[in-house]
One Martini backbone bead per residue (centre of mass of N, CA, C, O) as a GRO file, in nm:
protein
  508
    1MET     BB    1   7.666  -1.602  -5.498
    2ASP     BB    2   7.405  -1.630  -5.277
    3TYR     BB    3   7.126  -1.784  -5.370
    4SER     BB    4   6.947  -1.784  -5.118
    5LYS     BB    5   6.985  -1.483  -5.044
    6THR     BB    6   6.889  -1.370  -5.315
    7ILE     BB    7   6.602  -1.478  -5.302
    8ARG     BB    8   6.521  -1.332  -5.043
    9THR     BB    9   6.580  -1.046  -5.140
   10ALA     BB   10   6.404  -1.053  -5.393
   11GLY     BB   11   6.141  -1.112  -5.244
   12PHE     BB   12   6.137  -0.857  -5.070
   13MET     BB   13   6.157  -0.653  -5.302
   14ALA     BB   14   5.901  -0.742  -5.446
   15ILE     BB   15   5.701  -0.691  -5.216
   16THR     BB   16   5.773  -0.389  -5.161
   17THR     BB   17   5.730  -0.295  -5.451
   18ILE     BB   18   5.437  -0.377  -5.473
   19LEU     BB   19   5.341  -0.210  -5.236
   20ALA     BB   20   5.433   0.061  -5.352
   21LYS     BB   21   5.265   0.042  -5.614
   22VAL     BB   22   4.991   0.017  -5.479
   23LEU     BB   23   5.011   0.284  -5.325
   24GLY     BB   24   5.051   0.453  -5.580
   25LEU     BB   25   4.779   0.374  -5.701
   26VAL     BB   26   4.606   0.479  -5.472
   27ARG     BB   27   4.700   0.767  -5.497
   28ASP     BB   28   4.597   0.801  -5.796
   29MET     BB   29   4.304   0.728  -5.740
   30ILE     BB   30   4.248   0.965  -5.553
   31LEU     BB   31   4.329   1.187  -5.747
   32ALA     BB   32   4.120   1.107  -5.965
   33ALA     BB   33   3.865   1.133  -5.783
   34VAL     BB   34   3.911   1.439  -5.711
   35TYR     BB   35   4.030   1.559  -6.019
   36ALA     BB   36   4.086   1.392  -6.253
   37THR     BB   37   4.109   1.593  -6.572
   38GLY     BB   38   4.132   1.863  -6.461
   39MET     BB   39   4.281   2.150  -6.374
   40GLN     BB   40   4.431   2.052  -6.114
   41ALA     BB   41   4.550   1.794  -6.236
   42THR     BB   42   4.707   1.928  -6.466
   43ALA     BB   43   4.875   2.121  -6.290
   44PHE     BB   44   5.004   1.904  -6.108
   45THR     BB   45   5.136   1.741  -6.330
   46ALA     BB   46   5.316   1.967  -6.439
   47ALA     BB   47   5.455   2.041  -6.159
   48THR     BB   48   5.583   1.751  -6.137
   49GLU     BB   49   5.724   1.702  -6.413
   50VAL     BB   50   5.932   1.927  -6.436
   51PRO     BB   51   6.137   1.854  -6.203
   52LEU     BB   52   6.174   1.558  -6.285
   53ARG     BB   53   6.275   1.606  -6.577
   54LEU     BB   54   6.509   1.789  -6.504
   55PHE     BB   55   6.653   1.583  -6.330
   56ASP     BB   56   6.680   1.361  -6.545
   57VAL     BB   57   6.837   1.526  -6.762
   58VAL     BB   58   7.088   1.615  -6.570
   59ILE     BB   59   7.112   1.346  -6.328
   60GLY     BB   60   6.933   1.093  -6.261
   61GLY     BB   61   7.074   0.858  -6.448
   62VAL     BB   62   7.371   0.887  -6.304
   63ILE     BB   63   7.414   0.843  -6.003
   64THR     BB   64   7.426   0.523  -5.980
   65ALA     BB   65   7.568   0.442  -6.252
   66ALA     BB   66   7.845   0.595  -6.173
   67PHE     BB   67   7.894   0.497  -5.877
   68ILE     BB   68   7.896   0.182  -5.840
   69PRO     BB   69   8.144   0.095  -6.012
   70ILE     BB   70   8.355   0.272  -5.861
   71TYR     BB   71   8.308   0.191  -5.570
   72ASN     BB   72   8.359  -0.120  -5.617
   73SER     BB   73   8.644  -0.088  -5.724
   74VAL     BB   74   8.764   0.041  -5.468
   75LEU     BB   75   8.669  -0.180  -5.268
   76THR     BB   76   8.828  -0.418  -5.414
   77LYS     BB   77   9.125  -0.272  -5.466
   78GLU     BB   78   9.127  -0.132  -5.189
   79ASN     BB   79   8.913   0.034  -4.962
   80LYS     BB   80   8.665   0.154  -4.759
   81LYS     BB   81   8.775   0.434  -4.689
   82LYS     BB   82   8.813   0.528  -4.983
   83ALA     BB   83   8.523   0.478  -5.075
   84MET     BB   84   8.393   0.686  -4.870
   85LYS     BB   85   8.534   0.935  -4.980
   86PHE     BB   86   8.404   0.919  -5.254
   87ALA     BB   87   8.112   0.933  -5.153
   88ASN     BB   88   8.133   1.218  -5.030
   89ASP     BB   89   8.202   1.366  -5.291
   90TYR     BB   90   7.948   1.276  -5.442
   91VAL     BB   91   7.735   1.399  -5.262
   92ASN     BB   92   7.834   1.696  -5.299
   93GLY     BB   93   7.799   1.706  -5.602
   94VAL     BB   94   7.493   1.655  -5.603
   95LEU     BB   95   7.416   1.893  -5.422
   96VAL     BB   96   7.512   2.121  -5.605
   97ILE     BB   97   7.344   2.052  -5.858
   98THR     BB   98   7.055   2.058  -5.722
   99ILE     BB   99   7.064   2.350  -5.631
  100LEU     BB  100   7.098   2.473  -5.914
  101LEU     BB  101   6.839   2.349  -6.031
  102THR     BB  102   6.639   2.485  -5.841
  103ILE     BB  103   6.706   2.775  -5.922
  104PHE     BB  104   6.642   2.744  -6.220
  105GLY     BB  105   6.343   2.660  -6.186
  106LEU     BB  106   6.247   2.920  -6.036
  107VAL     BB  107   6.322   3.118  -6.270
  108PHE     BB  108   6.194   2.914  -6.527
  109ASN     BB  109   5.899   2.800  -6.476
  110ARG     BB  110   5.720   2.928  -6.695
  111TRP     BB  111   5.870   2.812  -6.939
  112LEU     BB  112   5.853   2.510  -6.858
  113ILE     BB  113   5.547   2.487  -6.856
  114GLY     BB  114   5.509   2.584  -7.152
  115PHE     BB  115   5.667   2.345  -7.276
  116ILE     BB  116   5.515   2.088  -7.157
  117ALA     BB  117   5.213   2.269  -7.170
  118PRO     BB  118   5.091   2.453  -7.428
  119GLY     BB  119   4.766   2.360  -7.434
  120ILE     BB  120   4.697   2.503  -7.184
  121ASP     BB  121   4.538   2.716  -7.003
  122ALA     BB  122   4.583   2.996  -6.814
  123PRO     BB  123   4.480   2.905  -6.530
  124THR     BB  124   4.643   2.639  -6.528
  125THR     BB  125   4.921   2.764  -6.561
  126GLU     BB  126   4.921   2.936  -6.299
  127LEU     BB  127   4.889   2.698  -6.107
  128ALA     BB  128   5.143   2.544  -6.196
  129ILE     BB  129   5.343   2.764  -6.116
  130GLY     BB  130   5.275   2.774  -5.814
  131LEU     BB  131   5.340   2.472  -5.756
  132SER     BB  132   5.638   2.465  -5.866
  133ARG     BB  133   5.767   2.641  -5.641
  134ILE     BB  134   5.749   2.396  -5.447
  135MET     BB  135   5.851   2.135  -5.614
  136PHE     BB  136   6.159   2.206  -5.659
  137GLY     BB  137   6.261   2.105  -5.373
  138MET     BB  138   6.283   1.789  -5.449
  139ILE     BB  139   6.555   1.768  -5.599
  140ILE     BB  140   6.751   1.745  -5.361
  141PHE     BB  141   6.621   1.486  -5.228
  142THR     BB  142   6.645   1.305  -5.474
  143GLY     BB  143   6.953   1.302  -5.497
  144LEU     BB  144   7.011   1.189  -5.213
  145THR     BB  145   6.851   0.930  -5.237
  146TYR     BB  146   7.012   0.801  -5.471
  147VAL     BB  147   7.301   0.801  -5.343
  148PHE     BB  148   7.227   0.637  -5.092
  149VAL     BB  149   7.142   0.385  -5.245
  150GLY     BB  150   7.419   0.326  -5.370
  151ILE     BB  151   7.569   0.278  -5.104
  152LEU     BB  152   7.389   0.053  -4.982
  153ASN     BB  153   7.392  -0.150  -5.219
  154SER     BB  154   7.710  -0.183  -5.222
  155ASN     BB  155   7.668  -0.303  -4.905
  156GLY     BB  156   7.398  -0.501  -4.920
  157GLU     BB  157   7.153  -0.287  -4.888
  158PHE     BB  158   6.795  -0.351  -4.970
  159TYR     BB  159   6.565  -0.314  -4.766
  160ILE     BB  160   6.542  -0.003  -4.719
  161THR     BB  161   6.536   0.084  -5.025
  162SER     BB  162   6.264  -0.082  -5.091
  163MET     BB  163   6.091   0.114  -4.875
  164LEU     BB  164   6.073   0.411  -4.975
  165SER     BB  165   5.803   0.416  -5.143
  166VAL     BB  166   5.625   0.350  -4.906
  167VAL     BB  167   5.673   0.609  -4.752
  168PHE     BB  168   5.586   0.807  -4.969
  169ASN     BB  169   5.289   0.699  -5.018
  170ALA     BB  170   5.187   0.704  -4.725
  171LEU     BB  171   5.204   1.012  -4.686
  172LEU     BB  172   5.007   1.088  -4.918
  173ILE     BB  173   4.764   0.927  -4.822
  174GLY     BB  174   4.742   1.069  -4.550
  175TYR     BB  175   4.673   1.342  -4.669
  176PHE     BB  176   4.413   1.260  -4.816
  177LEU     BB  177   4.262   1.155  -4.554
  178PHE     BB  178   4.327   1.429  -4.346
  179PHE     BB  179   4.411   1.718  -4.538
  180ILE     BB  180   4.278   1.798  -4.819
  181LYS     BB  181   4.048   1.997  -4.732
  182LYS     BB  182   4.252   2.205  -4.599
  183GLY     BB  183   4.512   2.209  -4.805
  184GLY     BB  184   4.494   2.101  -5.076
  185ILE     BB  185   4.698   2.136  -5.351
  186TYR     BB  186   4.929   2.279  -5.191
  187GLY     BB  187   4.959   2.065  -4.969
  188LEU     BB  188   5.039   1.840  -5.164
  189ALA     BB  189   5.305   1.967  -5.259
  190ILE     BB  190   5.442   1.974  -4.981
  191THR     BB  191   5.419   1.668  -4.922
  192TRP     BB  192   5.587   1.574  -5.161
  193VAL     BB  193   5.853   1.697  -5.062
  194LEU     BB  194   5.858   1.561  -4.777
  195ALA     BB  195   5.864   1.268  -4.888
  196TRP     BB  196   6.146   1.294  -5.014
  197ALA     BB  197   6.293   1.366  -4.754
  198ALA     BB  198   6.227   1.100  -4.604
  199GLN     BB  199   6.391   0.910  -4.792
  200ALA     BB  200   6.664   1.027  -4.708
  201LEU     BB  201   6.654   1.017  -4.388
  202VAL     BB  202   6.609   0.698  -4.341
  203GLN     BB  203   6.918   0.631  -4.440
  204VAL     BB  204   7.124   0.752  -4.238
  205PRO     BB  205   7.161   0.526  -4.017
  206HIS     BB  206   7.271   0.316  -4.233
  207LEU     BB  207   7.523   0.471  -4.318
  208LYS     BB  208   7.663   0.459  -4.040
  209LYS     BB  209   7.691   0.146  -4.032
  210PHE     BB  210   7.898   0.184  -4.300
  211GLU     BB  211   8.093   0.438  -4.227
  212PHE     BB  212   7.948   0.700  -4.298
  213LYS     BB  213   8.096   1.036  -4.321
  214TYR     BB  214   8.010   1.353  -4.323
  215ARG     BB  215   8.162   1.606  -4.543
  216PRO     BB  216   8.217   1.949  -4.657
  217THR     BB  217   8.358   1.805  -4.924
  218LEU     BB  218   8.516   1.869  -5.264
  219ARG     BB  219   8.686   1.635  -5.479
  220LEU     BB  220   8.755   1.643  -5.826
  221ASN     BB  221   9.083   1.536  -5.852
  222THR     BB  222   9.027   1.246  -5.834
  223PRO     BB  223   9.032   0.943  -5.982
  224GLU     BB  224   8.736   0.870  -5.912
  225MET     BB  225   8.594   1.132  -6.012
  226ARG     BB  226   8.704   1.124  -6.298
  227MET     BB  227   8.578   0.850  -6.370
  228ALA     BB  228   8.286   0.927  -6.309
  229LEU     BB  229   8.270   1.161  -6.512
  230LYS     BB  230   8.340   0.992  -6.762
  231LEU     BB  231   8.096   0.798  -6.726
  232ALA     BB  232   7.861   1.017  -6.703
  233VAL     BB  233   7.829   1.151  -6.979
  234PRO     BB  234   7.696   0.917  -7.143
  235ILE     BB  235   7.476   0.862  -6.934
  236LEU     BB  236   7.346   1.138  -6.950
  237ILE     BB  237   7.270   1.129  -7.247
  238SER     BB  238   7.100   0.863  -7.225
  239SER     BB  239   6.905   0.984  -6.998
  240TRP     BB  240   6.753   1.185  -7.189
  241ALA     BB  241   6.561   1.015  -7.356
  242PRO     BB  242   6.310   0.960  -7.177
  243PRO     BB  243   6.239   1.259  -7.085
  244ILE     BB  244   6.227   1.383  -7.368
  245ALA     BB  245   6.017   1.194  -7.483
  246SER     BB  246   5.808   1.256  -7.263
  247LEU     BB  247   5.781   1.556  -7.322
  248ILE     BB  248   5.683   1.524  -7.612
  249ASN     BB  249   5.438   1.351  -7.550
  250LEU     BB  250   5.301   1.557  -7.362
  251ARG     BB  251   5.290   1.785  -7.563
  252MET     BB  252   5.116   1.637  -7.775
  253SER     BB  253   4.875   1.566  -7.578
  254SER     BB  254   4.777   1.870  -7.527
  255TYR     BB  255   4.626   1.861  -7.829
  256LEU     BB  256   4.439   1.640  -7.721
  257ASN     BB  257   4.125   1.637  -7.619
  258ASP     BB  258   4.141   1.925  -7.487
  259GLY     BB  259   4.396   1.816  -7.290
  260ARG     BB  260   4.311   1.533  -7.160
  261ALA     BB  261   4.553   1.357  -7.267
  262PHE     BB  262   4.768   1.453  -7.071
  263THR     BB  263   4.652   1.309  -6.815
  264ALA     BB  264   4.607   1.029  -6.938
  265LEU     BB  265   4.907   0.972  -6.997
  266SER     BB  266   4.998   0.995  -6.704
  267TYR     BB  267   4.824   0.763  -6.592
  268SER     BB  268   4.936   0.542  -6.781
  269ASN     BB  269   5.230   0.564  -6.688
  270LYS     BB  270   5.179   0.484  -6.393
  271LEU     BB  271   5.069   0.203  -6.452
  272TYR     BB  272   5.308   0.099  -6.612
  273ILE     BB  273   5.518   0.132  -6.383
  274VAL     BB  274   5.386  -0.047  -6.175
  275ILE     BB  275   5.408  -0.310  -6.354
  276THR     BB  276   5.708  -0.294  -6.462
  277GLY     BB  277   5.898  -0.207  -6.211
  278VAL     BB  278   5.934  -0.448  -6.026
  279PHE     BB  279   6.122  -0.660  -6.185
  280ALA     BB  280   6.327  -0.470  -6.314
  281PHE     BB  281   6.419  -0.344  -6.050
  282VAL     BB  282   6.515  -0.595  -5.900
  283ALA     BB  283   6.712  -0.713  -6.110
  284SER     BB  284   6.897  -0.459  -6.159
  285ASN     BB  285   6.962  -0.369  -5.858
  286LEU     BB  286   7.068  -0.641  -5.743
  287SER     BB  287   7.295  -0.695  -5.975
  288PHE     BB  288   7.483  -0.447  -6.006
  289PRO     BB  289   7.697  -0.484  -5.777
  290TYR     BB  290   7.783  -0.765  -5.869
  291LEU     BB  291   7.880  -0.684  -6.152
  292ALA     BB  292   8.092  -0.477  -6.055
  293LYS     BB  293   8.263  -0.681  -5.891
  294ALA     BB  294   8.321  -0.876  -6.126
  295GLU     BB  295   8.474  -0.669  -6.299
  296ALA     BB  296   8.694  -0.593  -6.084
  297SER     BB  297   8.782  -0.920  -6.079
  298GLY     BB  298   8.758  -1.046  -6.385
  299ARG     BB  299   8.450  -1.194  -6.408
  300LYS     BB  300   8.307  -1.244  -6.706
  301ASP     BB  301   8.154  -1.514  -6.688
  302ASP     BB  302   7.958  -1.420  -6.467
  303ILE     BB  303   7.823  -1.203  -6.638
  304LYS     BB  304   7.718  -1.391  -6.859
  305LYS     BB  305   7.541  -1.566  -6.676
  306MET     BB  306   7.369  -1.332  -6.563
  307ARG     BB  307   7.250  -1.242  -6.827
  308GLY     BB  308   7.092  -1.502  -6.891
  309LEU     BB  309   6.925  -1.512  -6.629
  310LEU     BB  310   6.787  -1.233  -6.649
  311LEU     BB  311   6.650  -1.263  -6.931
  312SER     BB  312   6.488  -1.524  -6.878
  313THR     BB  313   6.333  -1.422  -6.630
  314ILE     BB  314   6.203  -1.164  -6.758
  315THR     BB  315   6.053  -1.317  -6.978
  316PHE     BB  316   5.879  -1.502  -6.801
  317ILE     BB  317   5.736  -1.255  -6.656
  318MET     BB  318   5.672  -1.019  -6.882
  319ALA     BB  319   5.519  -1.147  -7.119
  320PRO     BB  320   5.240  -1.199  -6.978
  321ILE     BB  321   5.199  -0.910  -6.878
  322MET     BB  322   5.192  -0.773  -7.152
  323ILE     BB  323   4.951  -0.926  -7.272
  324GLY     BB  324   4.751  -0.863  -7.045
  325LEU     BB  325   4.759  -0.549  -7.076
  326ILE     BB  326   4.662  -0.530  -7.364
  327LEU     BB  327   4.381  -0.687  -7.309
  328LEU     BB  328   4.323  -0.520  -7.004
  329ALA     BB  329   4.329  -0.208  -7.004
  330LEU     BB  330   4.039  -0.111  -6.947
  331PRO     BB  331   3.966  -0.268  -6.681
  332ILE     BB  332   4.210  -0.157  -6.525
  333VAL     BB  333   4.136   0.143  -6.540
  334ARG     BB  334   3.859   0.119  -6.415
  335LEU     BB  335   3.957   0.001  -6.145
  336ALA     BB  336   4.161   0.235  -6.073
  337PHE     BB  337   3.979   0.524  -6.166
  338GLU     BB  338   3.657   0.475  -6.191
  339ARG     BB  339   3.573   0.754  -6.006
  340GLY     BB  340   3.395   1.005  -5.947
  341ASN     BB  341   3.531   1.225  -6.193
  342PHE     BB  342   3.600   0.957  -6.339
  343THR     BB  343   3.525   0.858  -6.649
  344ALA     BB  344   3.468   0.658  -6.918
  345ALA     BB  345   3.623   0.846  -7.111
  346ASP     BB  346   3.884   0.849  -6.945
  347SER     BB  347   3.934   0.544  -6.961
  348ALA     BB  348   3.959   0.518  -7.269
  349LEU     BB  349   4.199   0.710  -7.299
  350THR     BB  350   4.398   0.568  -7.104
  351ALA     BB  351   4.385   0.280  -7.231
  352ALA     BB  352   4.500   0.349  -7.507
  353ALA     BB  353   4.779   0.431  -7.406
  354LEU     BB  354   4.847   0.170  -7.249
  355MET     BB  355   4.829  -0.033  -7.480
  356GLY     BB  356   5.051   0.089  -7.656
  357CYS     BB  357   5.289   0.080  -7.447
  358SER     BB  358   5.286  -0.238  -7.385
  359PHE     BB  359   5.453  -0.338  -7.637
  360GLY     BB  360   5.733  -0.233  -7.472
  361MET     BB  361   5.781  -0.389  -7.200
  362LEU     BB  362   6.003  -0.602  -7.252
  363ALA     BB  363   6.208  -0.406  -7.375
  364HIS     BB  364   6.233  -0.225  -7.128
  365SER     BB  365   6.348  -0.447  -6.941
  366TYR     BB  366   6.597  -0.509  -7.104
  367ASN     BB  367   6.725  -0.226  -7.087
  368GLU     BB  368   6.769  -0.216  -6.782
  369ILE     BB  369   6.971  -0.456  -6.778
  370LEU     BB  370   7.175  -0.389  -7.005
  371ASN     BB  371   7.270  -0.119  -6.894
  372LYS     BB  372   7.394  -0.233  -6.629
  373ILE     BB  373   7.604  -0.405  -6.771
  374PHE     BB  374   7.751  -0.183  -6.919
  375TYR     BB  375   7.825  -0.018  -6.662
  376ALA     BB  376   7.985  -0.245  -6.521
  377LEU     BB  377   8.189  -0.239  -6.782
  378LYS     BB  378   8.238   0.072  -6.844
  379ASN     BB  379   8.003   0.107  -7.076
  380SER     BB  380   7.844   0.417  -7.175
  381LYS     BB  381   7.816   0.451  -7.493
  382THR     BB  382   7.618   0.244  -7.603
  383PRO     BB  383   7.357   0.339  -7.451
  384MET     BB  384   7.364   0.617  -7.578
  385TYR     BB  385   7.315   0.542  -7.873
  386THR     BB  386   7.057   0.368  -7.839
  387ALA     BB  387   6.884   0.582  -7.691
  388MET     BB  388   6.887   0.802  -7.914
  389ILE     BB  389   6.753   0.632  -8.129
  390GLY     BB  390   6.496   0.564  -7.972
  391MET     BB  391   6.409   0.858  -7.933
  392GLY     BB  392   6.378   0.925  -8.231
  393VAL     BB  393   6.155   0.721  -8.285
  394ASN     BB  394   5.953   0.831  -8.081
  395ILE     BB  395   5.927   1.122  -8.191
  396ILE     BB  396   5.839   1.054  -8.475
  397GLY     BB  397   5.588   0.894  -8.384
  398SER     BB  398   5.453   1.138  -8.218
  399VAL     BB  399   5.406   1.300  -8.490
  400ILE     BB  400   5.270   1.089  -8.692
  401LEU     BB  401   5.038   0.916  -8.536
  402PRO     BB  402   4.816   1.096  -8.384
  403PRO     BB  403   4.654   1.212  -8.635
  404TYR     BB  404   4.544   0.902  -8.686
  405LEU     BB  405   4.527   0.761  -8.365
  406GLY     BB  406   4.596   0.934  -8.139
  407ILE     BB  407   4.685   0.832  -7.825
  408VAL     BB  408   4.776   0.549  -7.924
  409GLY     BB  409   5.012   0.659  -8.095
  410LEU     BB  410   5.188   0.735  -7.853
  411GLY     BB  411   5.215   0.450  -7.744
  412TYR     BB  412   5.353   0.329  -7.995
  413ALA     BB  413   5.599   0.517  -7.991
  414ILE     BB  414   5.711   0.426  -7.721
  415ALA     BB  415   5.740   0.123  -7.791
  416LEU     BB  416   5.926   0.154  -8.039
  417GLY     BB  417   6.164   0.275  -7.888
  418TYR     BB  418   6.218   0.030  -7.704
  419ILE     BB  419   6.258  -0.186  -7.925
  420VAL     BB  420   6.497  -0.064  -8.076
  421THR     BB  421   6.685  -0.046  -7.832
  422ALA     BB  422   6.689  -0.352  -7.764
  423ILE     BB  423   6.806  -0.456  -8.027
  424LEU     BB  424   7.071  -0.296  -8.009
  425ASN     BB  425   7.164  -0.401  -7.731
  426LEU     BB  426   7.179  -0.701  -7.809
  427MET     BB  427   7.387  -0.670  -8.034
  428MET     BB  428   7.613  -0.530  -7.859
  429MET     BB  429   7.634  -0.747  -7.635
  430SER     BB  430   7.736  -0.977  -7.821
  431ARG     BB  431   8.011  -0.830  -7.863
  432GLU     BB  432   8.100  -0.810  -7.561
  433LEU     BB  433   8.011  -1.139  -7.460
  434GLY     BB  434   7.863  -1.277  -7.675
  435ASP     BB  435   7.651  -1.496  -7.727
  436PHE     BB  436   7.347  -1.567  -7.592
  437ALA     BB  437   7.235  -1.838  -7.730
  438GLN     BB  438   7.167  -2.147  -7.689
  439LYS     BB  439   6.982  -2.405  -7.778
  440GLU     BB  440   6.828  -2.431  -7.504
  441GLU     BB  441   6.735  -2.130  -7.491
  442LEU     BB  442   6.568  -2.129  -7.753
  443VAL     BB  443   6.374  -2.349  -7.667
  444ASP     BB  444   6.269  -2.199  -7.417
  445LEU     BB  445   6.154  -1.958  -7.573
  446GLY     BB  446   5.951  -2.120  -7.741
  447LYS     BB  447   5.787  -2.220  -7.496
  448MET     BB  448   5.700  -1.938  -7.397
  449VAL     BB  449   5.543  -1.860  -7.651
  450ILE     BB  450   5.333  -2.081  -7.629
  451ALA     BB  451   5.228  -2.011  -7.343
  452VAL     BB  452   5.149  -1.708  -7.403
  453THR     BB  453   4.949  -1.773  -7.630
  454LEU     BB  454   4.750  -1.936  -7.464
  455MET     BB  455   4.692  -1.717  -7.258
  456GLY     BB  456   4.590  -1.497  -7.456
  457GLY     BB  457   4.346  -1.656  -7.560
  458ILE     BB  458   4.198  -1.681  -7.288
  459VAL     BB  459   4.179  -1.380  -7.220
  460PHE     BB  460   4.024  -1.293  -7.475
  461VAL     BB  461   3.770  -1.470  -7.417
  462THR     BB  462   3.714  -1.375  -7.096
  463ARG     BB  463   3.703  -1.048  -7.085
  464GLY     BB  464   3.372  -1.020  -7.172
  465PHE     BB  465   3.203  -1.163  -6.923
  466PHE     BB  466   3.241  -0.889  -6.742
  467GLU     BB  467   3.113  -0.596  -6.597
  468ASN     BB  468   3.273  -0.612  -6.362
  469ALA     BB  469   3.574  -0.474  -6.287
  470ILE     BB  470   3.701  -0.684  -6.101
  471LEU     BB  471   3.629  -0.944  -6.260
  472GLY     BB  472   3.751  -0.839  -6.538
  473VAL     BB  473   4.044  -0.888  -6.411
  474ILE     BB  474   4.075  -1.139  -6.221
  475VAL     BB  475   3.975  -1.383  -6.385
  476PRO     BB  476   4.158  -1.367  -6.641
  477THR     BB  477   4.421  -1.363  -6.476
  478ILE     BB  478   4.399  -1.638  -6.335
  479ILE     BB  479   4.356  -1.812  -6.584
  480GLY     BB  480   4.607  -1.719  -6.743
  481ALA     BB  481   4.824  -1.789  -6.529
  482THR     BB  482   4.759  -2.088  -6.512
  483VAL     BB  483   4.810  -2.161  -6.806
  484TYR     BB  484   5.103  -2.066  -6.812
  485LEU     BB  485   5.226  -2.240  -6.584
  486VAL     BB  486   5.134  -2.516  -6.687
  487SER     BB  487   5.276  -2.493  -6.960
  488CYS     BB  488   5.566  -2.456  -6.850
  489ILE     BB  489   5.574  -2.721  -6.695
  490GLY     BB  490   5.497  -2.911  -6.932
  491LEU     BB  491   5.741  -2.788  -7.121
  492LYS     BB  492   5.998  -2.745  -6.944
  493VAL     BB  493   6.083  -2.477  -6.825
  494SER     BB  494   6.374  -2.399  -6.668
  495THR     BB  495   6.297  -2.160  -6.484
  496VAL     BB  496   6.080  -2.313  -6.326
  497TRP     BB  497   6.250  -2.567  -6.234
  498GLN     BB  498   6.460  -2.415  -6.069
  499PHE     BB  499   6.258  -2.309  -5.859
  500ILE     BB  500   6.139  -2.580  -5.771
  501ASP     BB  501   6.407  -2.703  -5.674
  502PHE     BB  502   6.462  -2.490  -5.457
  503ILE     BB  503   6.209  -2.539  -5.285
  504GLN     BB  504   6.256  -2.842  -5.234
  505SER     BB  505   6.533  -2.806  -5.086
  506LYS     BB  506   6.397  -2.638  -4.842
  507LEU     BB  507   6.183  -2.876  -4.756
  508LYS     BB  508   6.395  -3.109  -4.664
   0.00000   0.00000   0.00000
C-alpha cells in the first residue's frame, strides 16, 4: 500500500465525509426548526425509517460486504473481465431483490408503520402511511448506490464515492431553501427519493471508466455468485442486528414522553452518526479492498499489521470524541437543533438519548473495522454470532432500563449492545490472527487513557462557563482538544509521532 497516496485519499475522504455530515446536520437542523417533534416530523421520521430499516434488514448490510471480497479475489486470481461479469450479475441480483422489497413495502406499509411506531396517534399514522408510499421508491436506488460503491472502491476509486452524501444532502437543503413552502412534507418525500437516485446516477460515468458494461443478465450458478451467496447469508443475519435493535428502540421510545421521545431518539441517532461516522467510515471503507486483496494474495501478516494500525488510530481519534460528546451532549443538541419550534425541553430529551448512546461510540467504531477484517478473511459467521448477542443485550436493555431511566435508558441499552459486541469481536479476532497488543502497544494505550482523562477533566470544568450555545460547545472543545494533543505529544504516543514524522518528511 502506497502510504503517501493512502494518506491523501484518507484526508480527502475525511474532508468530504465531514462536509457531508455537516450538510446532513444542517438538513436535520432545518427539519427540526420547521417541524420540531410535532406530527409532521414524527410521520416523516416513521415514513423514512420504515423503508431504510426494511432495506437494512433484508439486504443493506450485505451488498458491499459480500461483493468486495469476492470481486477482489476474482480480480487478483483471474482477470478484470471475469470480475466485471461477476459485478454485472451482482448488480442485477441486487436490482431484483430491491424491486421485490419495494413491492412488499407498498403492500404492507400500514402494518410496517404500525410496527415501528405503535404509540403514535391516528392522524400521524395516516400521514406516515401516505408519505411511505412515496419513500419506498428509494429502496431500489439505495441498492444500486451501494453496489456501485463496491465496484468503484474495489478499483481504487474513493473520491467520487465519498462525495455521494454531499450530493444527497445538498439536494435536500436546496429543497428546504427554495421549495418547502410550496411542496410541503410530500414534496420533501419526493426529493428524498430523487436524492437517492442522484447518488446512483453520478457513479455511472465512473463505472464506464473501469470497463463496467451493464447487461440485463443474471447468472446465479457461477462459482463467484455461489461464493457471494454463501458469504452473504451470515452477513445478512449479522446485519439484522443494528436495524432490528433500532426498530425495537424506536418502538419503545414511542411510549415515552407522549411519543415525543420517538423523534428525539431519531434526532440523537442522526447526531451520533454524524460524529461517529466520519472516521469509522473512512478507516473501514478505505482499508476493506486492501484487506480483501491481501487475503486473496495470502498476505496474512499484512492484514495483522493493518488491524493494529486501524485499531490504534481509531482509538486515538474516537476516545476523545466519545468523552467530549458524553460531557457536551446538551450544548451540542442546543446548538444543532434548538431554534424555531424545537424547544429547550426537546433539547433535554434529545441530549439524554445522545449522552447514553455515546458510551458505546468507541466500541461501535471497533466493530465497524473488525467486521470488515472478518469479511475480508471470508469469515462471515463470527460477526453474525457476535452481532446477534449484542442485539440481544440491546433489546433486553431497552425493555428493562427505560421504565427506570426514561430515554437515557434506551441510550445506555444501545451503548451496552455495542460494547458487548466489541469485546466478543476482539476476543474472536485474537483467535483468528493472534494476539492484538505487544508491550509497546499496551503502553501506548495507557498513554492515550491518561491524555483523554486529562482532556475530560478540563472539558467537565469549562463546560458550564458559557450560556451562549456556540461558545458552550466551541470553547470547551478547543481547550479539550488542545490538552489532549499536547498530552499525547508529551507522552510520546506513537500514533501522533508517526503522523508528525510523515508531515515532516513531506516538508523537507
